[in-house]
PDB file of C-alpha atoms in Angstrom:
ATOM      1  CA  UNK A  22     -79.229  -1.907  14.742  1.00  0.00           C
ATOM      2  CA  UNK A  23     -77.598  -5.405  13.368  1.00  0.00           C
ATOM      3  CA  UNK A  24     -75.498  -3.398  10.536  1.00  0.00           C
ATOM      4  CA  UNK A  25     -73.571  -2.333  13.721  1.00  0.00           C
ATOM      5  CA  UNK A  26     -72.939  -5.640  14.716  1.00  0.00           C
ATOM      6  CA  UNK A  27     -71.409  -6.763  11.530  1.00  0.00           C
ATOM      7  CA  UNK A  28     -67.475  -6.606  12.746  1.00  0.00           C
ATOM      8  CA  UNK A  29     -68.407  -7.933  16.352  1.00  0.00           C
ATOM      9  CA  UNK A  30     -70.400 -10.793  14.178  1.00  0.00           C
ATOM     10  CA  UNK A  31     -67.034 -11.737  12.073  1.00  0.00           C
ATOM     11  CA  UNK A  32     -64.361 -10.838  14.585  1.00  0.00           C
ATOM     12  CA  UNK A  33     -65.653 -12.560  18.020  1.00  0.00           C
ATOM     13  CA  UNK A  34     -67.416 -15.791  15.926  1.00  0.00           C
ATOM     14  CA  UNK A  35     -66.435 -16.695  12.528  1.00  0.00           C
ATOM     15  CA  UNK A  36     -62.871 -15.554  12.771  1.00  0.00           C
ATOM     16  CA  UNK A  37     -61.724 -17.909  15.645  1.00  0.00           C
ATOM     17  CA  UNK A  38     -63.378 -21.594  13.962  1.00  0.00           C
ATOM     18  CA  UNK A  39     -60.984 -20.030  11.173  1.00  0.00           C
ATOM     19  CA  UNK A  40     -58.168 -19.986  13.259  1.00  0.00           C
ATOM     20  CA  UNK A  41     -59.147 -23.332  15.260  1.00  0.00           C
ATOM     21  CA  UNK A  42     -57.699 -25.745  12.510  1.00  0.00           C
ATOM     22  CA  UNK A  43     -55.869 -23.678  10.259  1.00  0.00           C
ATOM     23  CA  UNK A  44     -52.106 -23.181  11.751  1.00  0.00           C
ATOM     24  CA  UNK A  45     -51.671 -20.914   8.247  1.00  0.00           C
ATOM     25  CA  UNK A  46     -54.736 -19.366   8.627  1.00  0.00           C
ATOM     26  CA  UNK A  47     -53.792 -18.553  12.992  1.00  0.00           C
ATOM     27  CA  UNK A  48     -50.209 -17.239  11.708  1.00  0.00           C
ATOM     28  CA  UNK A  49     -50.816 -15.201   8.935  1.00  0.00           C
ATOM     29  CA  UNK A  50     -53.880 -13.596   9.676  1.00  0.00           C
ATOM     30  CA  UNK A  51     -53.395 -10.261  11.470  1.00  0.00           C
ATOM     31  CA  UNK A  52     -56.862  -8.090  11.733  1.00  0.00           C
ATOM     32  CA  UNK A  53     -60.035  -6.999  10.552  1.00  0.00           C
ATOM     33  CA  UNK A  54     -59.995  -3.701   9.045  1.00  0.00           C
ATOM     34  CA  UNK A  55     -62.866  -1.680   7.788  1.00  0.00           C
ATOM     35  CA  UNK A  56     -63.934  -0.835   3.900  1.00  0.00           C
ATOM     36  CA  UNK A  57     -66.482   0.583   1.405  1.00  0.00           C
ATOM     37  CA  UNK A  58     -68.099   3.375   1.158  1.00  0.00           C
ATOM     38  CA  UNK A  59     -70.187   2.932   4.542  1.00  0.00           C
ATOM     39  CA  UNK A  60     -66.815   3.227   6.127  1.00  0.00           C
ATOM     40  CA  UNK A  61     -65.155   5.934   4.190  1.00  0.00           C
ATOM     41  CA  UNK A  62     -68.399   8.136   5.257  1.00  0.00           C
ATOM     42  CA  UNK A  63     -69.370   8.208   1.274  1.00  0.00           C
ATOM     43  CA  UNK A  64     -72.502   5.849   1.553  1.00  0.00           C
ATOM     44  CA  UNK A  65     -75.384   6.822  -0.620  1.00  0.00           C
ATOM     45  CA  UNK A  66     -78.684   5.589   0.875  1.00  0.00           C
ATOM     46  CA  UNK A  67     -79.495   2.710   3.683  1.00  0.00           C
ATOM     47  CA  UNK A  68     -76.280   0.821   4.414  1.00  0.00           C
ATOM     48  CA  UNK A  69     -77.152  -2.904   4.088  1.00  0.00           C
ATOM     49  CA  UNK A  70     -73.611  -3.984   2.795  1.00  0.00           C
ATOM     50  CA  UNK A  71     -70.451  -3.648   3.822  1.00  0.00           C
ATOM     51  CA  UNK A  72     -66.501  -4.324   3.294  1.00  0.00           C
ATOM     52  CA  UNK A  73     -64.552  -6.393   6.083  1.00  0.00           C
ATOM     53  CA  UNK A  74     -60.720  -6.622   4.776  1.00  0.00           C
ATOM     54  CA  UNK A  75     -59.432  -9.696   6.618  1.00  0.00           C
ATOM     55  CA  UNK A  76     -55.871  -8.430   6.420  1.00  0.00           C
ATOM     56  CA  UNK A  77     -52.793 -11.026   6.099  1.00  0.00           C
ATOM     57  CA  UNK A  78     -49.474 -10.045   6.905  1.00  0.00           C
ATOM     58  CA  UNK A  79     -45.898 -12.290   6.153  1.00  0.00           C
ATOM     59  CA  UNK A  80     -43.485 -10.307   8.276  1.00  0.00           C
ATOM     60  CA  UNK A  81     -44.580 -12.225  11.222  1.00  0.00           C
ATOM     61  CA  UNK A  82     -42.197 -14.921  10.244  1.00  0.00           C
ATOM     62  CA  UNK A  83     -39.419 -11.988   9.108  1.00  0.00           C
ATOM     63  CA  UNK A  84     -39.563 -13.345   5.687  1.00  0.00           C
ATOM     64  CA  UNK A  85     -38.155 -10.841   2.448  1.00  0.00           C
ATOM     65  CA  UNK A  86     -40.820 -10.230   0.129  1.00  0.00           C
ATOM     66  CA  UNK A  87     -39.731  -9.146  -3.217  1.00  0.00           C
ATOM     67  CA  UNK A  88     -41.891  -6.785  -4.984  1.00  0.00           C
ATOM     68  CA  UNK A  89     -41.901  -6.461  -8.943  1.00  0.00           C
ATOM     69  CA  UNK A  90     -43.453  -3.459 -10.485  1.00  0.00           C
ATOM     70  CA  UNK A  91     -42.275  -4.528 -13.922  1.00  0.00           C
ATOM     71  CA  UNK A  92     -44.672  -5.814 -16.335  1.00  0.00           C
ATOM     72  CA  UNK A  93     -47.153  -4.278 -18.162  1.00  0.00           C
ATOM     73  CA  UNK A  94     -50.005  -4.583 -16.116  1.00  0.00           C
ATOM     74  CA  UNK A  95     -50.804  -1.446 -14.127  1.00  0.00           C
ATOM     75  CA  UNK A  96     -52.310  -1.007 -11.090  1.00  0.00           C
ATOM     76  CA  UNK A  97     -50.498  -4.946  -9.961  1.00  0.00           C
ATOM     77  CA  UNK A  98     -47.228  -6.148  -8.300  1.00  0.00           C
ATOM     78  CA  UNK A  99     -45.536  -9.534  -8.277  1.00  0.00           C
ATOM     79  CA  UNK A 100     -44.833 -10.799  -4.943  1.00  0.00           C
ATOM     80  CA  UNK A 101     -42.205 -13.381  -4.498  1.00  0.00           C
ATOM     81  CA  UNK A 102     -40.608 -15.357  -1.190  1.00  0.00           C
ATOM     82  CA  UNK A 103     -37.181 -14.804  -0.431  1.00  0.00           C
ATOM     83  CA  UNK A 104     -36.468 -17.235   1.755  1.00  0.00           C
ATOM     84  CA  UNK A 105     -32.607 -16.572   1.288  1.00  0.00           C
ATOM     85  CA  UNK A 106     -33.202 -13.041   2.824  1.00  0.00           C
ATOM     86  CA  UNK A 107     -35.380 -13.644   5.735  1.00  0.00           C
ATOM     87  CA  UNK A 108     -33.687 -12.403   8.585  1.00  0.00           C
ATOM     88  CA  UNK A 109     -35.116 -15.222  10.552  1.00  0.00           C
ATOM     89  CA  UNK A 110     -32.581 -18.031  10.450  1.00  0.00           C
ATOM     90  CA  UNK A 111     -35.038 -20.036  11.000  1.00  0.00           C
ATOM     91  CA  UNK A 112     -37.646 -18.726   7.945  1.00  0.00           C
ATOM     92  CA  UNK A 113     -36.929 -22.294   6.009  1.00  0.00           C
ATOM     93  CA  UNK A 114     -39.383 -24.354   8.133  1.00  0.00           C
ATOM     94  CA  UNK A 115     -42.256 -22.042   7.380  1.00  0.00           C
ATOM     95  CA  UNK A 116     -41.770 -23.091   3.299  1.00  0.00           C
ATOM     96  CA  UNK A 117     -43.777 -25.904   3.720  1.00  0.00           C
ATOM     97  CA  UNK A 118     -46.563 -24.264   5.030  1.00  0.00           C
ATOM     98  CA  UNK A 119     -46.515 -21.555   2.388  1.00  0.00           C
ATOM     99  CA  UNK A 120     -46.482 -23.676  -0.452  1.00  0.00           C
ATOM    100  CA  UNK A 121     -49.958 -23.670  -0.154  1.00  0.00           C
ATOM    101  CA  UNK A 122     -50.219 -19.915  -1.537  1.00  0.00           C
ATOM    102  CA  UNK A 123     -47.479 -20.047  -3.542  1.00  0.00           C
ATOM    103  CA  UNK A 124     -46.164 -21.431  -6.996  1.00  0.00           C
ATOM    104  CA  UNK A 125     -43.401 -24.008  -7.810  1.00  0.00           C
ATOM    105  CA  UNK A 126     -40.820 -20.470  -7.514  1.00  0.00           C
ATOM    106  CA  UNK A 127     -42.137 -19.438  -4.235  1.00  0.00           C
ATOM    107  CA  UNK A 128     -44.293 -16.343  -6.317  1.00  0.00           C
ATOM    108  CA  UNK A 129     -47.525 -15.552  -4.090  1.00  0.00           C
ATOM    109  CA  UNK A 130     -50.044 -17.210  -6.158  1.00  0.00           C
ATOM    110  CA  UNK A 131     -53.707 -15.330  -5.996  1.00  0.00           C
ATOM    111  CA  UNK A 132     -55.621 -18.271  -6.690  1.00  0.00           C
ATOM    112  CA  UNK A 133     -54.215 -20.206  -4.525  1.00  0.00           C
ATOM    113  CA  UNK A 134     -54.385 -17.800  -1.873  1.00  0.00           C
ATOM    114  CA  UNK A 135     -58.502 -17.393  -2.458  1.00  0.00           C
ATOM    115  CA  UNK A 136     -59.096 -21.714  -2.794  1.00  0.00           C
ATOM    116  CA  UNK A 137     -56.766 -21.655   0.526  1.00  0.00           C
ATOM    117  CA  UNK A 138     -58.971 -18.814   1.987  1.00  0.00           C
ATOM    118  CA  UNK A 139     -62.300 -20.205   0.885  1.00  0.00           C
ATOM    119  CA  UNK A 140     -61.731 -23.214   2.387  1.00  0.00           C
ATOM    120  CA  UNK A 141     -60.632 -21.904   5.311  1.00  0.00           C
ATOM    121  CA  UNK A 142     -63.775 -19.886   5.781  1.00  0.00           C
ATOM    122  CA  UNK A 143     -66.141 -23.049   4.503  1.00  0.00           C
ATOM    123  CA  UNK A 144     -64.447 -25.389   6.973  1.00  0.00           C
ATOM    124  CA  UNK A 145     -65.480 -22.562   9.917  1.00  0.00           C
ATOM    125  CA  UNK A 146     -69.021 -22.847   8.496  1.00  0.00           C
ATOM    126  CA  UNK A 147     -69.369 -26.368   8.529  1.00  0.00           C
ATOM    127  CA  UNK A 148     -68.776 -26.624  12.194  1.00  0.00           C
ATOM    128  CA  UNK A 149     -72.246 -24.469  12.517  1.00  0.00           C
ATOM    129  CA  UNK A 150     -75.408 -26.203  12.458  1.00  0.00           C
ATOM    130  CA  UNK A 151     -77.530 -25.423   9.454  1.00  0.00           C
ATOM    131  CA  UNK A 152     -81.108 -24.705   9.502  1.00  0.00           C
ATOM    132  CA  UNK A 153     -83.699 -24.157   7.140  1.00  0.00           C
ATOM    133  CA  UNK A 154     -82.755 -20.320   6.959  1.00  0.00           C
ATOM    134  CA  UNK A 155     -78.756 -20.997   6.592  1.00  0.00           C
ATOM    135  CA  UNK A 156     -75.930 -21.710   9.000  1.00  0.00           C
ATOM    136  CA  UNK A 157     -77.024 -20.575  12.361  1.00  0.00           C
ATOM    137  CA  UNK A 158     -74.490 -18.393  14.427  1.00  0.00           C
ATOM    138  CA  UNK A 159     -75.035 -17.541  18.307  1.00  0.00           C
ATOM    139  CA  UNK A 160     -73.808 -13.518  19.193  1.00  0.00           C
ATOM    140  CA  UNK A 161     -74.839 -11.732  21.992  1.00  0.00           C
ATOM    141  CA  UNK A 162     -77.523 -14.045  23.275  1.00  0.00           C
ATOM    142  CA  UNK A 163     -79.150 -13.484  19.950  1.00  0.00           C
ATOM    143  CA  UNK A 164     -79.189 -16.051  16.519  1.00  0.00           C
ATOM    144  CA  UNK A 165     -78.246 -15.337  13.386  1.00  0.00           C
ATOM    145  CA  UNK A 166     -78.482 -16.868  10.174  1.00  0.00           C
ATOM    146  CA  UNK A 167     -75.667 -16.393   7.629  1.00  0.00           C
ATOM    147  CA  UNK A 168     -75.489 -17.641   3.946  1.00  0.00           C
ATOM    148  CA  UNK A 169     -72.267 -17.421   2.073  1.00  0.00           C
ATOM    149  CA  UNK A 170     -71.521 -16.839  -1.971  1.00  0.00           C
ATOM    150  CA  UNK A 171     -68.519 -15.945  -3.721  1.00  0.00           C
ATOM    151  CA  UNK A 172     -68.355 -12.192  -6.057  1.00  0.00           C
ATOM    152  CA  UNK A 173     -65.175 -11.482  -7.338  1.00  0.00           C
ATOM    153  CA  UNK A 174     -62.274 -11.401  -5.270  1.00  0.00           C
ATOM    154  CA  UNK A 175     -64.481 -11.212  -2.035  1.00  0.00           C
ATOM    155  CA  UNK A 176     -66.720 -14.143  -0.061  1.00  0.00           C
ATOM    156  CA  UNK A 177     -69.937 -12.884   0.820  1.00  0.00           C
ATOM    157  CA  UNK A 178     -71.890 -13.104   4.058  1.00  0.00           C
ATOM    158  CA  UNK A 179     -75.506 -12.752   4.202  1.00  0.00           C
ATOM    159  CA  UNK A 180     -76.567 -11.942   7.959  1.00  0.00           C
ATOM    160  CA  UNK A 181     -79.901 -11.966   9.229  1.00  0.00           C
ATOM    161  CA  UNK A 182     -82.333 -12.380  12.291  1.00  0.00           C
ATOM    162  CA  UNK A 183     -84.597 -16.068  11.997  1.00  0.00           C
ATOM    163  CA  UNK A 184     -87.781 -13.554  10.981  1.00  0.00           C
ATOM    164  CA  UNK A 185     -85.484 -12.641   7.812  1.00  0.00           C
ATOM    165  CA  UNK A 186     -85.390  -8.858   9.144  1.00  0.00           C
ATOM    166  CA  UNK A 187     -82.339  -6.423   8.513  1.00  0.00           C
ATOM    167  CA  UNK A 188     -80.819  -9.104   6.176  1.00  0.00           C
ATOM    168  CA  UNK A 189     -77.614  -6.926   5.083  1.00  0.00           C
ATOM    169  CA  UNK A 190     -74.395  -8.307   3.381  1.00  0.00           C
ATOM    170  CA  UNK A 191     -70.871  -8.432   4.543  1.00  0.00           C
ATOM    171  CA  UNK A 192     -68.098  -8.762   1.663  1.00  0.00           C
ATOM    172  CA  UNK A 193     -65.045 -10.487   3.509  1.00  0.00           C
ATOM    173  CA  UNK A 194     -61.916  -9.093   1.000  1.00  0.00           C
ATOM    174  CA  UNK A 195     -58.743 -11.061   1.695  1.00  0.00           C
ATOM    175  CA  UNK A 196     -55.770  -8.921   1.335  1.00  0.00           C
ATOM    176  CA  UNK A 197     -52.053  -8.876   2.226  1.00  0.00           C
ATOM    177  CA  UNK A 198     -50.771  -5.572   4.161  1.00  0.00           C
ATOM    178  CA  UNK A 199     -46.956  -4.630   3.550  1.00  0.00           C
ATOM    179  CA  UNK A 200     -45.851  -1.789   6.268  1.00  0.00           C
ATOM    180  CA  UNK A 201     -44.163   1.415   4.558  1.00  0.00           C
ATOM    181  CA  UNK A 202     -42.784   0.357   1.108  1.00  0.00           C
ATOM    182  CA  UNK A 203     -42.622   2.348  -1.477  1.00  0.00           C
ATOM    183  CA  UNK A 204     -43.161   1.394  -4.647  1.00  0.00           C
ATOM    184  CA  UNK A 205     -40.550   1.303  -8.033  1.00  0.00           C
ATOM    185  CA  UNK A 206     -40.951   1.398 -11.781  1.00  0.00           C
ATOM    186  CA  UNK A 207     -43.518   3.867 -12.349  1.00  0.00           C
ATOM    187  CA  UNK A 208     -45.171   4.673  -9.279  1.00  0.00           C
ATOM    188  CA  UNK A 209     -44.399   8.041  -7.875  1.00  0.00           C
ATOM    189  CA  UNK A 210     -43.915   8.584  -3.777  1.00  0.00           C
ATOM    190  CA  UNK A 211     -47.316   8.189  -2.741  1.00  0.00           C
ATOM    191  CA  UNK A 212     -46.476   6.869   1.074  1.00  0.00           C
ATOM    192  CA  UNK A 213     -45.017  10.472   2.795  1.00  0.00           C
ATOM    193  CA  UNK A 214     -46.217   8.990   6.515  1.00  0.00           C
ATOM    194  CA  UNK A 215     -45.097   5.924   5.626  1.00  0.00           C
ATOM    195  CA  UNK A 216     -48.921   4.458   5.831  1.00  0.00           C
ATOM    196  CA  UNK A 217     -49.529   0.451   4.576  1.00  0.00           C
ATOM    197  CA  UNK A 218     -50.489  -0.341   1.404  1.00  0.00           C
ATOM    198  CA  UNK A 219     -52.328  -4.341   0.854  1.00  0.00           C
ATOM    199  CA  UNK A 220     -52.393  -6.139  -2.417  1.00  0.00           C
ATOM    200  CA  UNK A 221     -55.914  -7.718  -3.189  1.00  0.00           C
ATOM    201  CA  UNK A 222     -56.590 -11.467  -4.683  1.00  0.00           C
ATOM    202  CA  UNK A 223     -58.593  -9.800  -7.956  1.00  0.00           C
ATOM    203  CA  UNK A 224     -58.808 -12.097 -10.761  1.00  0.00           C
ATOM    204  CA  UNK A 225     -57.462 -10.794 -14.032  1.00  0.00           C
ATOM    205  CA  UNK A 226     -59.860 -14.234 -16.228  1.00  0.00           C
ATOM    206  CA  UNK A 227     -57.046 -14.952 -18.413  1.00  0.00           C
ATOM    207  CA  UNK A 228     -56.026 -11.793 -19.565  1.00  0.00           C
ATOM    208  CA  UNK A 229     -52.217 -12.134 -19.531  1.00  0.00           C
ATOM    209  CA  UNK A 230     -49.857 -14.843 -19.149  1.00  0.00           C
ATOM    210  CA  UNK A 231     -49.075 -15.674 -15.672  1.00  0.00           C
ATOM    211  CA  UNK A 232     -52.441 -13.487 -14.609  1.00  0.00           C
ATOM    212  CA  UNK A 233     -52.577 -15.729 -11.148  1.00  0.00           C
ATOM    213  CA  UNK A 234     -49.512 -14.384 -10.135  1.00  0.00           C
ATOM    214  CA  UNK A 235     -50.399 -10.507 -10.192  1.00  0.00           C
ATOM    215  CA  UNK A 236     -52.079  -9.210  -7.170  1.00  0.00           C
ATOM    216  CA  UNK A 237     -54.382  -5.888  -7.484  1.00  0.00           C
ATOM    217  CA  UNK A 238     -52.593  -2.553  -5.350  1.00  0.00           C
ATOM    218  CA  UNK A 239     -55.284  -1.645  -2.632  1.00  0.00           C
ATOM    219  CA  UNK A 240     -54.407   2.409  -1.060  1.00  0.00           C
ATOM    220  CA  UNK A 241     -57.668   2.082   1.399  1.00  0.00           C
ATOM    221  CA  UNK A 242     -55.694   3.453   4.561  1.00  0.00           C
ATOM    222  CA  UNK A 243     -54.545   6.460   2.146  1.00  0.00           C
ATOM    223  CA  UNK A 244     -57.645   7.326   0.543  1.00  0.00           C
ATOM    224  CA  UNK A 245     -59.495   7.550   4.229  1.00  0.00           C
ATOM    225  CA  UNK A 246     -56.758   9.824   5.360  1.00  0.00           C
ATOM    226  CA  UNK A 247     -57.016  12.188   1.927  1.00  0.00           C
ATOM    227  CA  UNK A 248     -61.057  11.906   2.128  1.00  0.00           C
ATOM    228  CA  UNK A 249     -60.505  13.359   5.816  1.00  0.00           C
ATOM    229  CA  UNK A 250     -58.359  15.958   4.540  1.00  0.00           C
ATOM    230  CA  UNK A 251     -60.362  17.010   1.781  1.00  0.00           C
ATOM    231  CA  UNK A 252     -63.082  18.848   3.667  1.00  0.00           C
ATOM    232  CA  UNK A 253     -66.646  18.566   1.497  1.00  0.00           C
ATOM    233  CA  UNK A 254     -65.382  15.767  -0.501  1.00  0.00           C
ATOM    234  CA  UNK A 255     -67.187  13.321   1.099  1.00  0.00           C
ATOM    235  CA  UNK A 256     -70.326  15.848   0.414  1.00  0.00           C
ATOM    236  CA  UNK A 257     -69.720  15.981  -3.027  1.00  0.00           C
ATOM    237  CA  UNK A 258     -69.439  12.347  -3.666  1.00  0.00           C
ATOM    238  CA  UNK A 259     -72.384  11.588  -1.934  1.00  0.00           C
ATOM    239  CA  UNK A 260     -74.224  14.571  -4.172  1.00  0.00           C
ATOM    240  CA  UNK A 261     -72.702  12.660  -7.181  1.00  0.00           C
ATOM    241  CA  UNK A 262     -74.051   9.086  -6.271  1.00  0.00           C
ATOM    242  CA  UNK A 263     -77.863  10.767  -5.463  1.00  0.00           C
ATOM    243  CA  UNK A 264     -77.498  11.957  -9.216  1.00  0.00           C
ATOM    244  CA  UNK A 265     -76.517   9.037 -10.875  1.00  0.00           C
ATOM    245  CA  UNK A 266     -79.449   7.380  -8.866  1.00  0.00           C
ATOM    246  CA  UNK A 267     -82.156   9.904 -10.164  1.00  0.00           C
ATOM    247  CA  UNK A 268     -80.274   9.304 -13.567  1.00  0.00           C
ATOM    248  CA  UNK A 269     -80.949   5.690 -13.663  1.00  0.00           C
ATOM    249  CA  UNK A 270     -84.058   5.696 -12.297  1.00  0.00           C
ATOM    250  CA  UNK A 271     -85.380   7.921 -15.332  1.00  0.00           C
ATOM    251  CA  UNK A 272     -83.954   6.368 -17.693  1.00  0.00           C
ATOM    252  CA  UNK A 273     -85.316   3.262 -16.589  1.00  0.00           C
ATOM    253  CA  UNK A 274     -88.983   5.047 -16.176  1.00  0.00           C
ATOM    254  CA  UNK A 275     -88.623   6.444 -19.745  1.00  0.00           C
ATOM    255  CA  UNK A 276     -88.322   2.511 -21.287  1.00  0.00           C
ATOM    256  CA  UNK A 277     -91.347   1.676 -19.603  1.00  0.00           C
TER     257      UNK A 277
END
C-alpha cells in the first residue's frame, strides 16, 4: 500500500535535494527516525498520517553543548554552543555556519532553526516540477504528487497517486538528538540504558521572555521501549481512543 512507502518516499527523494545545496543541512542532518502513534503500534483506525523525525545531531563537529534545566518552564531546556569546549581544535570554523540557528550568544535559537529548516525543505521542492495536482515526485517507477503546509512545529507532506487515491499525510518533525545525557535541576534519572533523548522546535507564541530560545524535551525512543515492556498497554490505549471516538461521535449526533 503507499502508507508503506512513506519513509522510502522522504528518505531516497526529498532528503537528498535537501542535502544537494545545503552544506548545514548535509552536516547536521543524521537520520530519519519513526513517530506517532502508527509507529508506537497505538493507532486507532486507518493510518493515513504519520510522524517522520528528521533527526539533527551537533556532535559530528565534537562541539560542547550546554544544557540548562533552569527556568521555569517545564518540560524545556536551553541549549547553548560552547565553542571553548569543543574538543575539536578545529570547532571555530564551523561558527559561521551555525549562526544561522543560533542567537547573537551562540544559544540554539528554535525559530531560527524551523525558517532554516523550512527553507531548506522549500528549496528541495522547488527543484520538482509542479503540476496541476502539486509538486510531482518520481519513486519506484511510479509518480507522486506532494503538497506541503506548515502545523505547529512540524512541515506537512501530503502524498498521493495523480488519480488523488490513498492521499495520506506525512508530518516531517525536526528535532535535535543528544546521546546519553542525563538531565539536572528537577528531572529525575530517567536514561538507565543510556537511550537518546531529542529536543523539538515547539513554539511557546510569546509566552515567556526569551520563548525562541527553549526547545520542547522529546523521550520517543523511551516511551517505545516502556510501551514494549508494558505488555497490553498498547491494547488498552487503543480501547481508550475507540471510546473517546464513540464519545464524540454521540455527542455530536445528540446536537443534531
Amino acid at each position: 500500500m503507499l502508507f508503506g512507502n512513506n519513509n522510502e518516499i522522504v528518505n531516497e527523494t526529498l532528503i537528498p535535494l535537501m542535502k544537494k545545496d545545503n552544506k548545514l543541512f548535509e552536516t547536521i542532518f543524521n537520520r530519519i527516525a519513526f513517530g506517532g502513534s502508527y509507529y508506537k503500534g497505538t493507532k486507532y483506525g486507518s493510518p493515513n498520517e504519520f510522524d517522520l523525525y528528521l533527526v539533527h545531531k551537533l556532535d559530528h563537529w565534537s562541539i560542547d553543548l550546554v544544557i540548562d534545566t533552569n527556568h521555569n518552564k517545564v518540560g524545556y531546556v536551553k541549549i547553548k554552543i560552547n565553542y571553548r569546549g569543543g574538543r575539536d581544535p578545529n570547532c571555530l570554523r564551523y561558527k559561521e555556519e551555525l549562526k544561522k540557528i543560533t542567537d547573537s550568544n551562540d544559544n540554539l535559537d528554535q525559530n531560527k532553526f524551523r525558517s532554516w529548516l523550512e527553507s531548506v525543505i522549500m528549496s528541495a521542492f522547488n527543484t520538482l516540477r509542479r503540476g496541476p495536482s502539486g509538486y510531482e515526485l518520481y519513486h519506484g517507477g511510479r509518480t507522486y504528487y506532494m503538497r506541503h503546509k506548515k502545523s505547529g512545529p512540524a512541515f506537512t507532506i501530503m502524498i498521493g497517486k495523480p488519480n488523488g487515491d490513498d492521499v495520506f499525510d506525512v508530518d516531517l518533525v525536526p528535532c535535535i538528538e543528544f546521546n546519553g545525557v542525563q538531565l539536572s535541576s528537577g528531572y529525575k534519572k530517567y536514561n538507565e540504558d543510556k537511550r537518546p533523548f531529542r529536543v523539538v522546535p515547539k513554539p511557546l507564541y510569546g509566552s515567556i521572555w526569551n520563548d525562541n530560545l527553549l526547545w520542547r524535551l522529546s523521550f520517543s525512543e523511551n516511551e517505545k521501549v516502556m510501551l514494549n515492556k508494558s505488555g497490553a498497554v498498547k491494547s488498552i490505549i487503543k480501547l481508550m481512543k475507540v471510546n473517546f471516538s464513540n464519545v464524540v461521535i454521540v455527542t455530536i449526533l445528540n446536537k443534531m
